[in-house]
Coordinates of N, CA and C in Angstrom, one line a residue:
R27 N 0.8 -1.2 0.0 CA 0.0 0.0 0.0 C 0.9 1.2 0.0
R28 N 2.0 1.2 -0.5 CA 3.0 2.3 -0.5 C 2.4 3.4 -1.3
W29 N 1.6 3.1 -2.3 CA 1.1 4.2 -3.2 C 0.0 5.0 -2.7
I30 N -0.5 4.7 -1.4 CA -1.5 5.5 -0.8 C -0.9 6.6 0.0
D31 N -1.3 7.8 -0.2 CA -0.8 8.9 0.6 C -0.8 8.7 2.1
Q32 N 0.2 9.2 2.8 CA 0.3 8.9 4.2 C -0.8 9.5 5.1
D33 N -1.5 10.5 4.6 CA -2.6 11.1 5.4 C -4.0 10.4 5.1
M34 N -3.9 9.3 4.4 CA -5.2 8.6 4.1 C -5.5 7.5 5.1
V35 N -6.8 7.4 5.5 CA -7.2 6.4 6.4 C -7.6 5.2 5.5
T36 N -7.2 4.0 6.0 CA -7.5 2.8 5.3 C -8.5 1.9 6.1
V37 N -9.6 1.5 5.5 CA -10.6 0.7 6.2 C -10.8 -0.5 5.3
R38 N -10.6 -1.7 5.9 CA -10.8 -3.0 5.2 C -12.3 -3.2 5.1
L39 N -12.8 -3.5 3.9 CA -14.2 -3.8 3.8 C -14.5 -5.3 3.6
T40 N -13.6 -6.0 3.1 CA -13.7 -7.4 2.9 C -12.4 -8.1 3.2
G41 N -12.5 -9.4 3.4 CA -11.3 -10.2 3.5 C -10.8 -10.5 2.1
P42 N -9.6 -11.2 2.0 CA -9.1 -11.6 0.7 C -10.2 -12.5 -0.1
F43 N -10.2 -12.4 -1.4 CA -11.1 -13.2 -2.2 C -10.5 -13.4 -3.6
K44 N -11.1 -14.3 -4.3 CA -10.6 -14.7 -5.6 C -11.6 -14.3 -6.7
N45 N -11.2 -13.9 -7.9 CA -12.1 -13.9 -9.0 C -12.0 -15.2 -9.7
I46 N -13.2 -15.8 -10.0 CA -13.2 -17.1 -10.5 C -14.1 -17.2 -11.7
L47 N -13.9 -18.3 -12.5 CA -14.8 -18.6 -13.6 C -15.9 -19.6 -13.2
V48 N -17.1 -19.3 -13.5 CA -18.2 -20.2 -13.2 C -19.2 -20.3 -14.3
A49 N -19.9 -21.5 -14.3 CA -21.0 -21.7 -15.2 C -22.0 -22.6 -14.5
S50 N -23.2 -22.6 -15.0 CA -24.3 -23.4 -14.4 C -24.2 -24.8 -14.9
E51 N -24.7 -25.7 -14.1 CA -24.8 -27.1 -14.5 C -25.5 -27.3 -15.8
N52 N -26.6 -26.5 -16.0 CA -27.4 -26.6 -17.2 C -26.5 -26.2 -18.5
Y53 N -25.8 -25.1 -18.3 CA -24.9 -24.7 -19.4 C -23.9 -25.8 -19.7
L54 N -23.3 -26.3 -18.7 CA -22.2 -27.3 -18.9 C -22.8 -28.6 -19.5
A55 N -24.0 -28.9 -19.2 CA -24.6 -30.2 -19.7 C -24.7 -30.1 -21.2
V56 N -25.0 -28.9 -21.7 CA -25.1 -28.6 -23.2 C -23.8 -28.4 -23.8
R57 N -22.9 -27.6 -23.2 CA -21.7 -27.1 -23.9 C -20.4 -27.8 -23.4
G58 N -20.5 -28.5 -22.3 CA -19.3 -29.2 -21.7 C -18.5 -28.1 -21.0
A59 N -17.6 -28.6 -20.1 CA -16.7 -27.7 -19.3 C -15.4 -27.5 -20.1
P60 N -14.9 -26.2 -20.1 CA -13.6 -26.0 -20.7 C -12.5 -26.7 -19.9
K61 N -11.6 -27.3 -20.6 CA -10.5 -28.0 -20.0 C -9.2 -27.1 -19.9
S62 N -9.2 -26.0 -20.6 CA -8.1 -25.1 -20.5 C -8.5 -23.7 -20.9
I63 N -7.7 -22.7 -20.7 CA -8.0 -21.4 -21.0 C -8.3 -21.3 -22.5
A64 N -7.6 -22.0 -23.3 CA -7.8 -21.9 -24.8 C -9.2 -22.4 -25.1
D65 N -9.8 -23.3 -24.4 CA -11.2 -23.7 -24.6 C -12.2 -22.6 -24.4
L66 N -11.9 -21.6 -23.7 CA -12.9 -20.5 -23.4 C -13.3 -19.9 -24.7
H67 N -12.5 -19.9 -25.7 CA -12.9 -19.2 -27.0 C -14.1 -20.0 -27.7
R68 N -14.3 -21.2 -27.2 CA -15.5 -22.0 -27.8 C -16.7 -21.9 -26.9
H69 N -16.6 -21.0 -25.9 CA -17.8 -20.9 -25.0 C -18.4 -19.5 -25.0
N70 N -19.6 -19.3 -24.6 CA -20.3 -18.1 -24.5 C -19.8 -17.4 -23.3
C71 N -18.8 -16.5 -23.4 CA -18.3 -15.8 -22.2 C -19.0 -14.5 -22.0
I72 N -19.5 -14.3 -20.8 CA -20.3 -13.1 -20.5 C -19.3 -12.0 -20.2
G73 N -19.3 -11.0 -21.0 CA -18.3 -9.9 -20.9 C -18.7 -8.8 -20.1
F74 N -17.8 -8.0 -19.6 CA -18.1 -6.8 -18.8 C -17.6 -5.6 -19.7
H75 N -18.4 -4.6 -19.7 CA -18.0 -3.3 -20.4 C -18.3 -2.1 -19.5
S76 N -17.5 -1.1 -19.7 CA -17.7 0.1 -19.0 C -18.9 0.9 -19.5
S77 N -19.8 1.3 -18.6 CA -21.0 2.0 -19.1 C -20.6 3.4 -19.6
S78 N -19.5 4.0 -19.1 CA -19.1 5.3 -19.5 C -18.3 5.3 -20.8
S79 N -17.3 4.4 -21.0 CA -16.5 4.4 -22.2 C -16.9 3.4 -23.2
G80 N -17.6 2.3 -22.7 CA -18.0 1.2 -23.6 C -16.9 0.2 -23.8
A81 N -15.7 0.4 -23.2 CA -14.6 -0.5 -23.3 C -15.0 -1.9 -22.7
I82 N -14.6 -2.9 -23.4 CA -14.8 -4.3 -22.9 C -13.6 -4.7 -22.2
F83 N -13.8 -5.2 -21.0 CA -12.7 -5.6 -20.1 C -12.3 -7.1 -20.4
D84 N -11.0 -7.3 -20.5 CA -10.4 -8.6 -20.7 C -10.4 -9.3 -19.3
W85 N -10.5 -10.7 -19.4 CA -10.4 -11.5 -18.2 C -8.9 -11.7 -18.0
E86 N -8.3 -11.3 -16.9 CA -6.9 -11.5 -16.5 C -6.9 -12.8 -15.6
L87 N -6.4 -13.9 -16.1 CA -6.4 -15.1 -15.4 C -5.0 -15.5 -15.0
M88 N -4.8 -16.3 -14.0 CA -3.5 -16.9 -13.6 C -3.3 -18.0 -14.5
E89 N -2.2 -18.6 -14.4 CA -1.7 -19.7 -15.2 C -1.0 -19.1 -16.4
K90 N 0.1 -18.8 -16.2 CA 1.1 -18.3 -17.2 C 1.4 -16.8 -17.2
P91 N 0.7 -15.8 -16.8 CA -0.7 -15.5 -16.7 C -1.3 -15.3 -18.1
A92 N -2.6 -15.3 -18.2 CA -3.3 -15.2 -19.5 C -4.3 -14.1 -19.5
V93 N -4.5 -13.5 -20.6 CA -5.5 -12.5 -20.8 C -6.5 -13.0 -21.8
V94 N -7.7 -13.1 -21.5 CA -8.8 -13.6 -22.4 C -9.6 -12.5 -22.8
K95 N -9.7 -12.3 -24.1 CA -10.6 -11.4 -24.7 C -11.9 -12.1 -24.9
T96 N -12.9 -11.7 -24.1 CA -14.2 -12.4 -24.1 C -14.9 -12.2 -25.4
S97 N -15.6 -13.3 -25.8 CA -16.5 -13.2 -27.0 C -17.8 -14.0 -26.6
G98 N -18.9 -13.4 -26.8 CA -20.1 -14.0 -26.4 C -21.3 -13.2 -26.8
T99 N -22.5 -13.6 -26.4 CA -23.7 -12.9 -26.8 C -24.1 -11.9 -25.7
A100 N -23.4 -11.9 -24.6 CA -23.9 -11.0 -23.5 C -22.8 -10.1 -23.0
L101 N -23.1 -8.8 -22.8 CA -22.2 -7.8 -22.2 C -23.0 -7.2 -21.0
V102 N -22.3 -7.1 -19.9 CA -23.0 -6.5 -18.7 C -22.1 -5.4 -18.1
T103 N -22.7 -4.6 -17.3 CA -21.9 -3.5 -16.7 C -21.7 -3.8 -15.2
G104 N -22.3 -4.9 -14.7 CA -22.1 -5.1 -13.2 C -22.1 -6.6 -12.9
P105 N -21.5 -7.0 -11.8 CA -21.4 -8.4 -11.4 C -22.7 -9.1 -11.1
M106 N -23.7 -8.3 -10.6 CA -25.0 -9.0 -10.4 C -25.7 -9.3 -11.7
E107 N -25.5 -8.5 -12.7 CA -26.1 -8.9 -14.0 C -25.4 -10.2 -14.5
A108 N -24.1 -10.2 -14.4 CA -23.3 -11.4 -14.8 C -23.8 -12.7 -14.0
M109 N -24.1 -12.5 -12.7 CA -24.6 -13.6 -11.9 C -25.9 -14.1 -12.4
S110 N -26.8 -13.2 -12.7 CA -28.2 -13.5 -13.2 C -28.1 -14.3 -14.5
L111 N -27.2 -13.9 -15.4 CA -27.1 -14.6 -16.7 C -26.4 -15.9 -16.6
V112 N -25.4 -16.0 -15.7 CA -24.8 -17.3 -15.5 C -25.7 -18.3 -14.9
L113 N -26.5 -17.9 -13.9 CA -27.5 -18.7 -13.2 C -28.6 -19.2 -14.2
A114 N -28.9 -18.3 -15.2 CA -29.9 -18.7 -16.2 C -29.3 -19.6 -17.3
G115 N -28.0 -20.0 -17.2 CA -27.4 -20.9 -18.1 C -27.0 -20.3 -19.4
I116 N -26.8 -19.0 -19.4 CA -26.4 -18.2 -20.7 C -25.0 -18.5 -21.1
G117 N -24.0 -18.6 -20.1 CA -22.6 -18.8 -20.4 C -21.7 -18.9 -19.2
V118 N -20.5 -18.5 -19.5 CA -19.4 -18.6 -18.5 C -19.2 -17.2 -18.0
A119 N -19.1 -17.0 -16.7 CA -18.8 -15.6 -16.1 C -17.6 -15.6 -15.3
Y120 N -16.9 -14.5 -15.2 CA -15.8 -14.3 -14.3 C -16.2 -13.3 -13.2
V121 N -16.3 -13.8 -12.0 CA -16.9 -13.1 -10.9 C -16.1 -13.3 -9.6
A122 N -16.4 -12.4 -8.7 CA -15.8 -12.5 -7.3 C -16.4 -13.8 -6.6
E123 N -15.5 -14.6 -6.1 CA -16.0 -15.8 -5.4 C -17.1 -15.6 -4.4
P124 N -17.0 -14.6 -3.5 CA -18.1 -14.4 -2.6 C -19.5 -14.3 -3.2
L125 N -19.6 -13.7 -4.4 CA -20.9 -13.6 -5.0 C -21.4 -14.9 -5.5
A126 N -20.5 -15.9 -5.8 CA -20.9 -17.2 -6.3 C -20.9 -18.2 -5.2
R127 N -20.4 -17.9 -4.0 CA -20.2 -19.0 -3.0 C -21.5 -19.8 -2.7
R128 N -22.6 -19.1 -2.5 CA -23.9 -19.8 -2.2 C -24.3 -20.7 -3.3
Y129 N -24.1 -20.3 -4.5 CA -24.5 -21.2 -5.7 C -23.5 -22.3 -5.9
L130 N -22.2 -22.1 -5.5 CA -21.3 -23.2 -5.6 C -21.6 -24.2 -4.6
S131 N -22.0 -23.8 -3.4 CA -22.4 -24.7 -2.3 C -23.6 -25.5 -2.6
D132 N -24.6 -24.9 -3.2 CA -25.8 -25.7 -3.5 C -25.8 -26.4 -4.9
G133 N -24.7 -26.3 -5.6 CA -24.5 -27.0 -6.8 C -25.1 -26.3 -8.1
S134 N -25.7 -25.1 -7.9 CA -26.2 -24.4 -9.1 C -25.1 -24.0 -10.0
L135 N -23.9 -23.7 -9.5 CA -22.8 -23.3 -10.3 C -21.6 -24.2 -10.1
K136 N -20.8 -24.3 -11.1 CA -19.5 -25.0 -11.0 C -18.4 -24.1 -11.2
W137 N -17.3 -24.2 -10.4 CA -16.1 -23.4 -10.5 C -15.3 -24.1 -11.6
L138 N -15.0 -23.3 -12.6 CA -14.2 -23.8 -13.7 C -12.7 -23.4 -13.6
L139 N -11.9 -24.3 -14.1 CA -10.4 -24.0 -14.2 C -9.9 -23.3 -12.9
P140 N -10.0 -23.9 -11.7 CA -9.6 -23.3 -10.5 C -8.2 -22.8 -10.5
Q141 N -7.3 -23.4 -11.2 CA -5.9 -22.9 -11.3 C -5.8 -21.5 -11.9
T142 N -6.8 -21.0 -12.5 CA -6.7 -19.7 -13.1 C -7.2 -18.6 -12.2
A143 N -7.8 -18.9 -11.1 CA -8.3 -17.9 -10.2 C -7.3 -16.9 -9.8
V144 N -7.7 -15.6 -9.7 CA -6.8 -14.5 -9.3 C -7.2 -14.1 -7.9
E145 N -6.2 -14.0 -7.0 CA -6.5 -13.7 -5.6 C -6.2 -12.2 -5.4
F146 N -7.1 -11.5 -4.7 CA -7.0 -10.1 -4.3 C -6.9 -10.0 -2.8
D147 N -6.3 -8.9 -2.3 CA -6.2 -8.7 -0.9 C -7.5 -8.4 -0.3
G148 N -8.5 -8.0 -1.0 CA -9.8 -7.6 -0.5 C -10.1 -6.2 -1.0
L149 N -11.3 -5.7 -0.5 CA -11.7 -4.4 -0.9 C -11.4 -3.4 0.3
F150 N -11.0 -2.2 0.0 CA -10.6 -1.3 1.0 C -11.3 0.1 0.7
L151 N -11.6 0.8 1.7 CA -12.0 2.2 1.6 C -10.9 3.1 2.0
Y152 N -10.6 4.1 1.2 CA -9.6 5.1 1.5 C -10.2 6.5 1.6
Y153 N -9.9 7.2 2.6 CA -10.3 8.6 2.6 C -9.3 9.5 3.4
P154 N -9.2 10.8 3.1 CA -8.3 11.6 3.7 C -8.6 11.8 5.2
Q155 N -7.6 11.7 6.0 CA -7.7 11.8 7.5 C -8.3 13.2 7.9
R156 N -7.8 14.2 7.2 CA -8.2 15.5 7.6 C -9.6 15.9 7.0
A157 N -10.2 15.1 6.2 CA -11.5 15.5 5.6 C -12.6 15.3 6.6
S158 N -13.6 16.2 6.4 CA -14.8 16.0 7.2 C -15.6 14.9 6.5
L159 N -16.1 14.0 7.3 CA -16.8 12.9 6.7 C -18.2 13.2 6.4
A160 N -18.6 12.9 5.1 CA -20.0 13.0 4.7 C -20.9 12.1 5.6
S161 N -22.1 12.4 5.8 CA -23.0 11.6 6.6 C -23.1 10.1 6.1
K162 N -23.1 10.0 4.8 CA -23.2 8.6 4.2 C -21.9 7.8 4.5
L163 N -20.8 8.4 4.4 CA -19.5 7.8 4.8 C -19.5 7.4 6.3
R164 N -19.9 8.3 7.1 CA -20.0 8.0 8.5 C -20.9 6.9 8.8
A165 N -22.0 6.8 8.1 CA -23.0 5.7 8.3 C -22.4 4.4 7.9
L166 N -21.7 4.4 6.8 CA -21.0 3.2 6.3 C -20.0 2.7 7.3
L167 N -19.2 3.6 7.9 CA -18.2 3.2 8.8 C -18.8 2.7 10.1
M168 N -19.9 3.3 10.6 CA -20.5 2.8 11.8 C -21.1 1.5 11.5
W169 N -21.7 1.2 10.4 CA -22.3 -0.1 10.0 C -21.2 -1.1 10.0
R170 N -20.1 -0.8 9.4 CA -19.0 -1.8 9.3 C -18.5 -2.2 10.7
E171 N -18.4 -1.2 11.6 CA -17.9 -1.6 12.9 C -18.9 -2.5 13.7
K172 N -20.2 -2.4 13.4 CA -21.2 -3.3 14.0 C -21.0 -4.7 13.5
Y173 N -20.6 -4.9 12.2 CA -20.6 -6.2 11.6 C -19.2 -6.6 11.3

């Protein structure tokens, strides 16, 4: 965290997590599971795009590391949209594991190519120590302390 200014306050919002590839059992029954990163090009990969610039984000995966340019019939701007589509059997999604955890546990989704998962330190909130806190930020910090 050396790149964060010294007067910034750091608040951890989540523990470490991984971004993972998932697909529904229904999708996999029809299309089969990819056996490698190269196989993803034969699958309907649910892509993410920026709502402001329209740029399509590549999937950055571990294992060599690899960058996958998604190609598929669906583009979303948020992770919940991706989860809805993957649960509907539309294709393969690249999502944060905590979002998929419940569905992995109940068997609705399958974790694909686990060796490609990218691990992150977690999500953090940064704000200037000297700043007066907006009421919404104060409420978030108070809520976080309770849980």
